[in-house]
Tab-separated table of C-alpha atoms and ligand atoms in Angstrom:
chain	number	residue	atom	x	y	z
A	271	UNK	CA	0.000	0.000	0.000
A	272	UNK	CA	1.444	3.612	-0.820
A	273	UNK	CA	1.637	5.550	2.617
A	274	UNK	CA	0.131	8.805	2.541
A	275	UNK	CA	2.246	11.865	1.845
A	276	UNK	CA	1.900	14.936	3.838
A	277	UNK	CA	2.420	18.662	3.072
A	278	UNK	CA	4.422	20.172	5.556
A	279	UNK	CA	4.431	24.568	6.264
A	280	UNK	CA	7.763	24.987	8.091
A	281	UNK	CA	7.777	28.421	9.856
A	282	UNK	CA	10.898	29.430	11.536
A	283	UNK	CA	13.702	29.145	9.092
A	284	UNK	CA	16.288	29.641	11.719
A	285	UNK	CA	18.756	27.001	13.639
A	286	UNK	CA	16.003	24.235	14.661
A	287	UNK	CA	13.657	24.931	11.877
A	288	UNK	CA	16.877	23.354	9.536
A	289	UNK	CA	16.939	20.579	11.913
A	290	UNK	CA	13.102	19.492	11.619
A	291	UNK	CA	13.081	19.923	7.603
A	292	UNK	CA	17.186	18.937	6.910
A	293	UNK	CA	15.681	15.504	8.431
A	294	UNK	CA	12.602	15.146	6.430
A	295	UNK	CA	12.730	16.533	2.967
A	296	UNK	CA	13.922	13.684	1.066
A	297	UNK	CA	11.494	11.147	2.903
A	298	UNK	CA	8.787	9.661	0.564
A	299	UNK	CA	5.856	10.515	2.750
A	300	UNK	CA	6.622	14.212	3.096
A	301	UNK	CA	6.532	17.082	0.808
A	302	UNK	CA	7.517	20.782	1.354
A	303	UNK	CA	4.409	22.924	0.674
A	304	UNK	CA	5.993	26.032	1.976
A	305	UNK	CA	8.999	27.877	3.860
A	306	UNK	CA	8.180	30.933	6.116
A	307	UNK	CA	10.140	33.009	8.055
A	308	UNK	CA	9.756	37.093	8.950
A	309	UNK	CA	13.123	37.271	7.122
A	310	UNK	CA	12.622	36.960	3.500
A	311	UNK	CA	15.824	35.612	2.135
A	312	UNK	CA	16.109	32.643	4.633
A	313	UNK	CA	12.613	31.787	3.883
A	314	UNK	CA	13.811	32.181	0.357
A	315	UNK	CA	17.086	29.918	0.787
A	316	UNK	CA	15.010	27.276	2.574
A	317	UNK	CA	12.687	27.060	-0.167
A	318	UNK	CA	15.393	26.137	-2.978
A	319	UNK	CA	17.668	24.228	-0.599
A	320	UNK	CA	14.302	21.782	0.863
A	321	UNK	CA	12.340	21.788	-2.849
A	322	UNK	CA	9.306	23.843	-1.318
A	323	UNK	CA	7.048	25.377	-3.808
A	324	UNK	CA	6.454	28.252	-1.885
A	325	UNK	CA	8.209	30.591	0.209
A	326	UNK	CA	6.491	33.356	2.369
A	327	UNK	CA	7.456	36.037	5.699
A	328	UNK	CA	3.547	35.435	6.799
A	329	UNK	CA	2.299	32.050	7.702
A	330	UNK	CA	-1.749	32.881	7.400
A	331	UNK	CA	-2.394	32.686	3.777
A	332	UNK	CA	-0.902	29.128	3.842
A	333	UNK	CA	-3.175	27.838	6.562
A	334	UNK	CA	-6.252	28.199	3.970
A	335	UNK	CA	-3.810	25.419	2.034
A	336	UNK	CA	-6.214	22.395	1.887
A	337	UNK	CA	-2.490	20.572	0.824
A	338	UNK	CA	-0.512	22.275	4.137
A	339	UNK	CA	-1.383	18.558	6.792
A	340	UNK	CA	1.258	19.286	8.791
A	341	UNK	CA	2.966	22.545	10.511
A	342	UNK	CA	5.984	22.808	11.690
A	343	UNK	CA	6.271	26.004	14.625
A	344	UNK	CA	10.269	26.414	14.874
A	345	UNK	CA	9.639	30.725	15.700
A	346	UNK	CA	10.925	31.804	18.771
A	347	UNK	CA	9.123	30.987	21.970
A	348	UNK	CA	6.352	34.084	22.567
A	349	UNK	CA	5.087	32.902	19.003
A	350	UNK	CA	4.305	29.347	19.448
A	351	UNK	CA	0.857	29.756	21.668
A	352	UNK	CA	-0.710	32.173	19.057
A	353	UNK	CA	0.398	30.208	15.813
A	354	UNK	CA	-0.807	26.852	17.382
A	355	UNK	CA	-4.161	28.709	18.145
A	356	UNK	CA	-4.126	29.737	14.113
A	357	UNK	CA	-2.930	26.197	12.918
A	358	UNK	CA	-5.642	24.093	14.902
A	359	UNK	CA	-8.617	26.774	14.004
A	360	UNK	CA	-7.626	25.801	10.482
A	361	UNK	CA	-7.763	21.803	11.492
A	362	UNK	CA	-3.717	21.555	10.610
A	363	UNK	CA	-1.739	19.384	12.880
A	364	UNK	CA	1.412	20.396	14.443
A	365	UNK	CA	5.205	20.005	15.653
A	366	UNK	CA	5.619	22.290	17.642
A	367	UNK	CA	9.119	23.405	19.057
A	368	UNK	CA	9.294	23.585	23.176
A	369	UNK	CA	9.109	25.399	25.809
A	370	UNK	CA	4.765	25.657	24.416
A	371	UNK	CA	4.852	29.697	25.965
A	372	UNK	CA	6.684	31.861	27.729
A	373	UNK	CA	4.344	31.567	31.589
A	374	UNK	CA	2.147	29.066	33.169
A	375	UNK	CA	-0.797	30.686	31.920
A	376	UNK	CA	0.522	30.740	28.308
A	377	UNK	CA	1.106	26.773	28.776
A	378	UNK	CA	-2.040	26.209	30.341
A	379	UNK	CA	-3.811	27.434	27.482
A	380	UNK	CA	-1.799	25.671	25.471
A	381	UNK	CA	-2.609	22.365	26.734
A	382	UNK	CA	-6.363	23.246	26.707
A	383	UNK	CA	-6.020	24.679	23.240
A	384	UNK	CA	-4.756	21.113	22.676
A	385	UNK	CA	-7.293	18.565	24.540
A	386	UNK	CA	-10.283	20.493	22.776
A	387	UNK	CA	-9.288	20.265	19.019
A	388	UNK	CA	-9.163	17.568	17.022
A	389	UNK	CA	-5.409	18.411	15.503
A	390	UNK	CA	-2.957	16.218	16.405
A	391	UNK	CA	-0.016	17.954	18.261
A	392	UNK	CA	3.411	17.142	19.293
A	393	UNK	CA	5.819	19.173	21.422
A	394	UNK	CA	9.415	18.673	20.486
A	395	UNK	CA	10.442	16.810	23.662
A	396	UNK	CA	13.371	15.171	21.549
A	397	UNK	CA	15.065	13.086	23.810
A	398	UNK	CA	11.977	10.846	24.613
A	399	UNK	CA	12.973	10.273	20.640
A	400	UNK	CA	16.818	9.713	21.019
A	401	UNK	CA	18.081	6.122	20.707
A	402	UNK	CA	20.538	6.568	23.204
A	403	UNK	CA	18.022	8.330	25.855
A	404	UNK	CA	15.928	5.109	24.957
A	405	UNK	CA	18.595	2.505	25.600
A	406	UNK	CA	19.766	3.786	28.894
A	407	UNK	CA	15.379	3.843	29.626
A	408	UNK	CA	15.378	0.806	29.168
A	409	UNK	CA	18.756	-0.280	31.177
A	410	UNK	CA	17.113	1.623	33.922
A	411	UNK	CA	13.780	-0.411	33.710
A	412	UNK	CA	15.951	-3.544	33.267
A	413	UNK	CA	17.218	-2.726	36.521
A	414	UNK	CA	20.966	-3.194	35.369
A	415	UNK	CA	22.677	-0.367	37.765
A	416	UNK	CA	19.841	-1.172	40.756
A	417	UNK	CA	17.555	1.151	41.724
A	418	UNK	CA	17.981	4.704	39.988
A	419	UNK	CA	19.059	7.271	42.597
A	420	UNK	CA	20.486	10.168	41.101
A	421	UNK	CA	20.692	11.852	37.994
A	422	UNK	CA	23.610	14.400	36.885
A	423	UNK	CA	22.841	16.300	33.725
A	424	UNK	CA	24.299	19.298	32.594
A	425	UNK	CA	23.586	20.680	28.858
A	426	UNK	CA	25.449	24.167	28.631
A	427	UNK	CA	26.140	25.805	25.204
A	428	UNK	CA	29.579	27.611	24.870
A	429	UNK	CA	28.245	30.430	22.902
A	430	UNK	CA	29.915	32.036	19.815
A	431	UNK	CA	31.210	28.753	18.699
A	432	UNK	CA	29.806	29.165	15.052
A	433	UNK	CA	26.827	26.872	15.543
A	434	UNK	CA	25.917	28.496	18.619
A	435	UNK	CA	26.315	32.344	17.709
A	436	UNK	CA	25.956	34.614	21.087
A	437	UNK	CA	22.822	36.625	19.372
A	438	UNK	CA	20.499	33.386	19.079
A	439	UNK	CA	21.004	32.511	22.769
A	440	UNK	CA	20.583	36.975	23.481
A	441	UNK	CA	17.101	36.601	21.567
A	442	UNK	CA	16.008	33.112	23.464
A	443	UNK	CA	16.729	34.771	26.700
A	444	UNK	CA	14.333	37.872	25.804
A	445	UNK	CA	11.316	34.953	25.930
A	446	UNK	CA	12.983	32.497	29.012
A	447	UNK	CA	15.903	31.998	30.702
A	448	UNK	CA	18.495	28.559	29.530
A	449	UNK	CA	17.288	26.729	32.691
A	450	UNK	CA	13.423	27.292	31.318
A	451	UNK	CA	14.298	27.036	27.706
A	452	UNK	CA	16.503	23.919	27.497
A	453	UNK	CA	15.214	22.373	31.063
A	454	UNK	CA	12.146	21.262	29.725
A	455	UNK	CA	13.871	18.179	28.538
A	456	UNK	CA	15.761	17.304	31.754
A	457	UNK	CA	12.442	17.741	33.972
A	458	UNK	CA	10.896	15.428	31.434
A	459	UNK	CA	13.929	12.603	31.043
A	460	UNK	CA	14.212	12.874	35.080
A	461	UNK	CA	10.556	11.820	35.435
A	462	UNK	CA	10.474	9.526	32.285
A	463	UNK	CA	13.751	7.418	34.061
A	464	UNK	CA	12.649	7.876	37.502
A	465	UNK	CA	9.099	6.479	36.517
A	466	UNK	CA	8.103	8.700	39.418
A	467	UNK	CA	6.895	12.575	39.973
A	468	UNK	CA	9.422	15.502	41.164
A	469	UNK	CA	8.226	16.983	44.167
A	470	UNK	CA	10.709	19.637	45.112
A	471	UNK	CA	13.142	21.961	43.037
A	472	UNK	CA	15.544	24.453	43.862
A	473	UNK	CA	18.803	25.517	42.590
A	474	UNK	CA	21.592	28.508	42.102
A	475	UNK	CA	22.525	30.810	39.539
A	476	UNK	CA	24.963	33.685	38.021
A	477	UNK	CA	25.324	36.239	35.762
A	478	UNK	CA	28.587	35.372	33.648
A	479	UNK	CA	28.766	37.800	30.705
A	480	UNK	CA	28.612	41.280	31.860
A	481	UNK	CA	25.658	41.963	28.947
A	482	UNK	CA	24.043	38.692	29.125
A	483	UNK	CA	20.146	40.352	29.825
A	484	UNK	CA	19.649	37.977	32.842
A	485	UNK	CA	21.928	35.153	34.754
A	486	UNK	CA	22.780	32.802	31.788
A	487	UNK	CA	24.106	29.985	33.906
A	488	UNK	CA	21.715	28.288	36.117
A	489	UNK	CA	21.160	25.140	38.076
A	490	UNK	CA	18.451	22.597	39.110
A	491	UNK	CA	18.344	20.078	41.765
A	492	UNK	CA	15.170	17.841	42.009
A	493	UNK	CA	13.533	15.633	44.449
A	494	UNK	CA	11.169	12.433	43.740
A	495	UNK	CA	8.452	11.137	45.545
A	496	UNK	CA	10.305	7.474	44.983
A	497	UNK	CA	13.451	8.530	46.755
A	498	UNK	CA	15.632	9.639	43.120
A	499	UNK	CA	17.322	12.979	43.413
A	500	UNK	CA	19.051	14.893	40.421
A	501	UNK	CA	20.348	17.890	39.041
A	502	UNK	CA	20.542	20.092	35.715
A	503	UNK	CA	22.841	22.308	35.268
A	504	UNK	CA	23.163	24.867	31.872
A	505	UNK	CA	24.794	27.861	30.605
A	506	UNK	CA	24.246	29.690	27.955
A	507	UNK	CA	27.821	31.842	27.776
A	508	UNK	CA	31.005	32.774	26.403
A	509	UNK	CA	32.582	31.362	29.338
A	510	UNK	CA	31.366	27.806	29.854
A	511	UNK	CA	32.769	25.012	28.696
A	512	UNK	CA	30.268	22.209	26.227
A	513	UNK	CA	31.050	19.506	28.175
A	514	UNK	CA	27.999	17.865	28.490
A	515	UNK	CA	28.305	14.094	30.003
A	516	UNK	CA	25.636	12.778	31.766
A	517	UNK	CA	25.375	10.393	34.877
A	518	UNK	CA	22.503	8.169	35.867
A	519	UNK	CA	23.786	6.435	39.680
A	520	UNK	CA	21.822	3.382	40.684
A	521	UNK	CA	22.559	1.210	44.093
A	522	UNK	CA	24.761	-1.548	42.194
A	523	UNK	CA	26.363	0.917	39.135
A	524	UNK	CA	26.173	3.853	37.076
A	525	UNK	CA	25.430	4.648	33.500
A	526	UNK	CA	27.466	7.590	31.541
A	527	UNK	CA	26.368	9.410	28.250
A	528	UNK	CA	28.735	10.514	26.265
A	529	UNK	CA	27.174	12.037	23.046
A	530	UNK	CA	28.846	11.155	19.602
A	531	UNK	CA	29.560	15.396	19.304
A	532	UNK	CA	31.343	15.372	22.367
A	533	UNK	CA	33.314	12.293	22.336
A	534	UNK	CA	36.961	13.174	22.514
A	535	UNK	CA	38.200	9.641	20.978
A	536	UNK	CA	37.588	10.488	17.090
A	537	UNK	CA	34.068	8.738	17.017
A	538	UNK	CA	31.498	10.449	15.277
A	539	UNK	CA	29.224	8.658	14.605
A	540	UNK	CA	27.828	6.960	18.077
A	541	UNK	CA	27.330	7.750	21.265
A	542	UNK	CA	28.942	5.830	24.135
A	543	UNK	CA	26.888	4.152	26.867
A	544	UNK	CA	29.114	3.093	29.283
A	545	UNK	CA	28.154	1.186	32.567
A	546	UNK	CA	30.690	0.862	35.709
A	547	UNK	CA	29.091	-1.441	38.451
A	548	UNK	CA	29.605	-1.392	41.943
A	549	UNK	CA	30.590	-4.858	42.138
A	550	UNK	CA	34.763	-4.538	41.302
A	551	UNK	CA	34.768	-8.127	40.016
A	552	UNK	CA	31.832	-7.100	37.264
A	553	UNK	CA	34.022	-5.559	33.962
A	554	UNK	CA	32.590	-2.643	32.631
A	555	UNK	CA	30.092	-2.901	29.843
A	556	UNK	CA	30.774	-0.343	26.801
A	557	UNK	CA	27.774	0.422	24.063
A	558	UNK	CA	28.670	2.114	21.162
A	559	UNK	CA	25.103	3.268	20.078
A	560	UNK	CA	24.609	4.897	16.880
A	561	UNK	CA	21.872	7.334	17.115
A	562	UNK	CA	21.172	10.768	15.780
A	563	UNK	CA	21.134	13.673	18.239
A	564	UNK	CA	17.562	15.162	17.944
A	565	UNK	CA	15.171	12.539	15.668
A	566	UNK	CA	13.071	14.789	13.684
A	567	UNK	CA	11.959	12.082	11.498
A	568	UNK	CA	11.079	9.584	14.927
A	569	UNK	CA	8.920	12.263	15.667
A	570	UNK	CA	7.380	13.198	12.586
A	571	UNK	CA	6.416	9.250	12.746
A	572	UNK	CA	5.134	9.611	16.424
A	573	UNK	CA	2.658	12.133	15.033
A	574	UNK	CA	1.764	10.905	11.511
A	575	UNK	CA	0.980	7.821	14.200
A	576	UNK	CA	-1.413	9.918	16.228
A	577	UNK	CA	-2.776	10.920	12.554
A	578	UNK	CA	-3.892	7.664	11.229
A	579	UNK	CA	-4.127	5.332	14.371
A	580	UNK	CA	-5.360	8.601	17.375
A	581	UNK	CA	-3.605	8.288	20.458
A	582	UNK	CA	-1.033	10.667	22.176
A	583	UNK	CA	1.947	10.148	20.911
A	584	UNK	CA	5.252	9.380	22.881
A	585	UNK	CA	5.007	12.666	24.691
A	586	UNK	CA	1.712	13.312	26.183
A	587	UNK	CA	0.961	16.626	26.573
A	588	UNK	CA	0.211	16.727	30.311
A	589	UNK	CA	4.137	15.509	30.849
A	590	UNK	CA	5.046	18.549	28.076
A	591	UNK	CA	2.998	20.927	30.786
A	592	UNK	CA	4.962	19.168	34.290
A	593	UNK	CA	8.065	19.599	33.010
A	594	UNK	CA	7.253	23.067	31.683
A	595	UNK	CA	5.903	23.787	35.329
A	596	UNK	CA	8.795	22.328	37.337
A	597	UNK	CA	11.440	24.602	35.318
A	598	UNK	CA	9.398	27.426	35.698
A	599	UNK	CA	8.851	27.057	39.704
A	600	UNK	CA	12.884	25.823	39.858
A	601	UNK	CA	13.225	29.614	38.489
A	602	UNK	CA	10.923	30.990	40.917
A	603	UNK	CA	12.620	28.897	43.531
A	604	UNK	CA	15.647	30.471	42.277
A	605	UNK	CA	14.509	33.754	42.559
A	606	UNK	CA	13.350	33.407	46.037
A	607	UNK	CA	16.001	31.400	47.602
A	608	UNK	CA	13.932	28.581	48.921
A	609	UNK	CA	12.887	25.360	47.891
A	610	UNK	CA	9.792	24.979	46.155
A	611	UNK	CA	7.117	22.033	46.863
A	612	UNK	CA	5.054	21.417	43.738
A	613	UNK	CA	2.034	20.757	44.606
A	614	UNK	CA	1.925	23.019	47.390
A	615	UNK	CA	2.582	26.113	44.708
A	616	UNK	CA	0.388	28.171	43.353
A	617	UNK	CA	0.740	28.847	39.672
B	1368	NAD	N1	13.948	21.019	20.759
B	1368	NAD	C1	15.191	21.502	20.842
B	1368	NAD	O1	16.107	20.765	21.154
B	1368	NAD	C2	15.456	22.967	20.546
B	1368	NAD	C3	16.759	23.403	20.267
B	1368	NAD	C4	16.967	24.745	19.934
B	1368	NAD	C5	15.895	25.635	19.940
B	1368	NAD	N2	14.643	25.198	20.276
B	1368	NAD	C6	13.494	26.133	20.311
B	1368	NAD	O2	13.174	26.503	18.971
B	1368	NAD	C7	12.724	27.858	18.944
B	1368	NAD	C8	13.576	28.644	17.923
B	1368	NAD	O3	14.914	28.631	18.349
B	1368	NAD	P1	16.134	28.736	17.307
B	1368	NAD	O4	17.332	28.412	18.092
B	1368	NAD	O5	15.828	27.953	16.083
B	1368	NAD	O6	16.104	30.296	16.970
B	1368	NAD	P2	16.638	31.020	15.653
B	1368	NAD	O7	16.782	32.460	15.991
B	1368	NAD	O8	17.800	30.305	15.071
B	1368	NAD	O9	15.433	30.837	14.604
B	1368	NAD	C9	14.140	31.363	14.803
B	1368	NAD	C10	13.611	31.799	13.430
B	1368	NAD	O10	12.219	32.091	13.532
B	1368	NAD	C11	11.954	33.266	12.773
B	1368	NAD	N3	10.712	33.865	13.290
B	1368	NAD	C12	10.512	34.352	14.543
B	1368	NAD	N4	9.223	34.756	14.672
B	1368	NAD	C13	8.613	34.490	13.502
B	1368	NAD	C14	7.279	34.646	13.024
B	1368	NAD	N5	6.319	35.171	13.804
B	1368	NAD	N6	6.996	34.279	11.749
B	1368	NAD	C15	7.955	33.753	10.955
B	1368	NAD	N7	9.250	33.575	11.353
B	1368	NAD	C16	9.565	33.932	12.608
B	1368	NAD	C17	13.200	34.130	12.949
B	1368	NAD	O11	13.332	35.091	11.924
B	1368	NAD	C18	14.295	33.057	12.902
B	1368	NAD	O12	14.755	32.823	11.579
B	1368	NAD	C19	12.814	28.386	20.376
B	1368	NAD	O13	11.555	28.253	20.989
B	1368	NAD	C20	13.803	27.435	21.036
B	1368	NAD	O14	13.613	27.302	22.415
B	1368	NAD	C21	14.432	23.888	20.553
């Protein structure tokens, strides 16, 4: 049976709107409808580079497209809430970048927005997508290091590296701060691998580049109502370094991530699992995993999924809105100096 093919309006033409469409153009299902962005000539270079047959710097007219199925929202953050309240008034279903809006009411309304249409939506909660996020999931659940008890994540960005230009993280900071922004993730992967709900956050911060709009380097710490503790640490800066390793510790072992961009050994294309146990007689156990870093096509799949079989997806959206709330209330813990109990916390 031919699958289905799916027109696909890509607004955003900036540094995660190439991601998304880089990893679907060429895939039989899809075809580019359109490229949009409120710059003209990336909208216009996106167009010829990704075979679209139209190019635009305002999304609306292309929502009237009966052959737009599918939009992609890859605009900065204070846009997504009112272009996903255009795209599902026109019935379109979406992929939608994280964090969903810039405050809790903005996310709220989001997820209602959501629950009462009958577009399909998923939030670009990548990792829940990544092969190697997956395999150590599933180590966890295996029960191969014991029980998880604490998680060690940092993701910082040393900015003005050229992929990582000092401007984009200046304009992402105007919407939320890196621990919001980039957070989202880690709340969510701390839950997903904890199988249990975070009950407390807290954390630190600082200012590192004298014009950096608001502290740029922040940190996380989480409690769980199963016992599991962890921390996230970013920082968006000049100053930081990219090293970005991550640490799951169990009672009998630990698992380490290193990602195939940060591996220091010449690999490229894997990342390394590696698992130390507790027990000094038990040798290490090394996993070269090939995966790819952020699995736009895995989640175009998820939703085409939702599409033609209903469902929500591998992200549901009321674990999109806890993770959005626990970064938010780790900011306001922040803020405040104190530790903040989540349920106990009024939005
Ligand atoms: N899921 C992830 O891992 C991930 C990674 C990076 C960024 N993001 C998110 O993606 C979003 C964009 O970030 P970025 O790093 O790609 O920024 P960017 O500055 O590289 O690109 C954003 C693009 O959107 C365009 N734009 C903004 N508002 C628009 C509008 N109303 N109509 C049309 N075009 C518009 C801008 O001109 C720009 O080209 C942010 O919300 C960010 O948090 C997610």
């Amino acid at each position: 049976m031919m699958k289905k093919t799916y027109g696909i309006l890509l607004i955003g033409c900036g540094h995660i709107g190439r991601q998304h469409i880089e990893d679907l153009y060429g895939k039989e299902e899809v075809r580019v409808v359109a490229t949009v962005d409120s710059d003209a000539d990336r909208a216009s270079a996106f167009a010829r580079r990704y075979g679209a047959s139209s190019f635009g710097t305002d999304y609306r007219p292309y929502l009237a497209d009966p052959s737009v199925d599918i939009v992609i929202i890859a605009t900065y953050t204070d846009t997504h809430l009112p272009i996903l309240r255009d795209c599902v008034a026109h019935g379109k279903h979406v992929i939608c970048e994280k964090p969903v809006a810039t405050d809790l009411a903005g996310a709220r309304e989001f997820v209602r927005l959501v629950k009462s249409s009958d577009s399909k939506v998923a939030v670009s909660h990548i990792l829940r997508y990544n092969r190697s996020y997956r395999k150590i999931k599933e180590l966890i659940d295996d029960g191969e290091i014991g029980e998880l008890r604490m998680a060690r994540m940092n993701q910082s960005h040393r900015a003005g590296e050229p992929e990582h230009p000092w401007d984009r993280f200046l304009r992402l900071m105007q919407d939320c701060p890196p621990l919001v922004d980039c957070g989202v993730h880690y709340a969510d992967v701390m839950r997903w691998f904890a199988g249990s709900p975070i009950v407390s956050v807290g954390g630190v911060s600082a200012k590192l580049d004298a014009d950096s709009p608001i502290d740029n380097y922040q940190i996380m710490t989480m409690e769980l109502a199963n016992g599991c503790r962890g921390y996230y640490e970013v920082g968006w800066s000049r100053n930081v370094s990219s090293n970005n390793d991550k640490d799951f510790i169990g009672t009998k072992g630990h698992i380490s991530l290193t990602m195939a961009a940060n591996r220091t050994d010449g690999v490229r294309d894997s990342d390394l699992i590696r698992i130390y146990y507790g027990d000094a007689e038990k040798p290490d156990r090394i996993i070269e995993n090939p995966s790819i870093y952020k699995d736009m096509y895995a989640q175009f799949r998820d939703l085409v999924d939702m599409i033609e079989n209903g469902g929500e997806g591998m992200v549901p959206i009321d674990d999109v809105f806890e993770a959005f709330r626990t970064v938010v209330l780790a900011v306001r813990a922040i803020r405040e100096g104190r530790r903040i109990v989540l349920a106990e916390e009024p939005d």
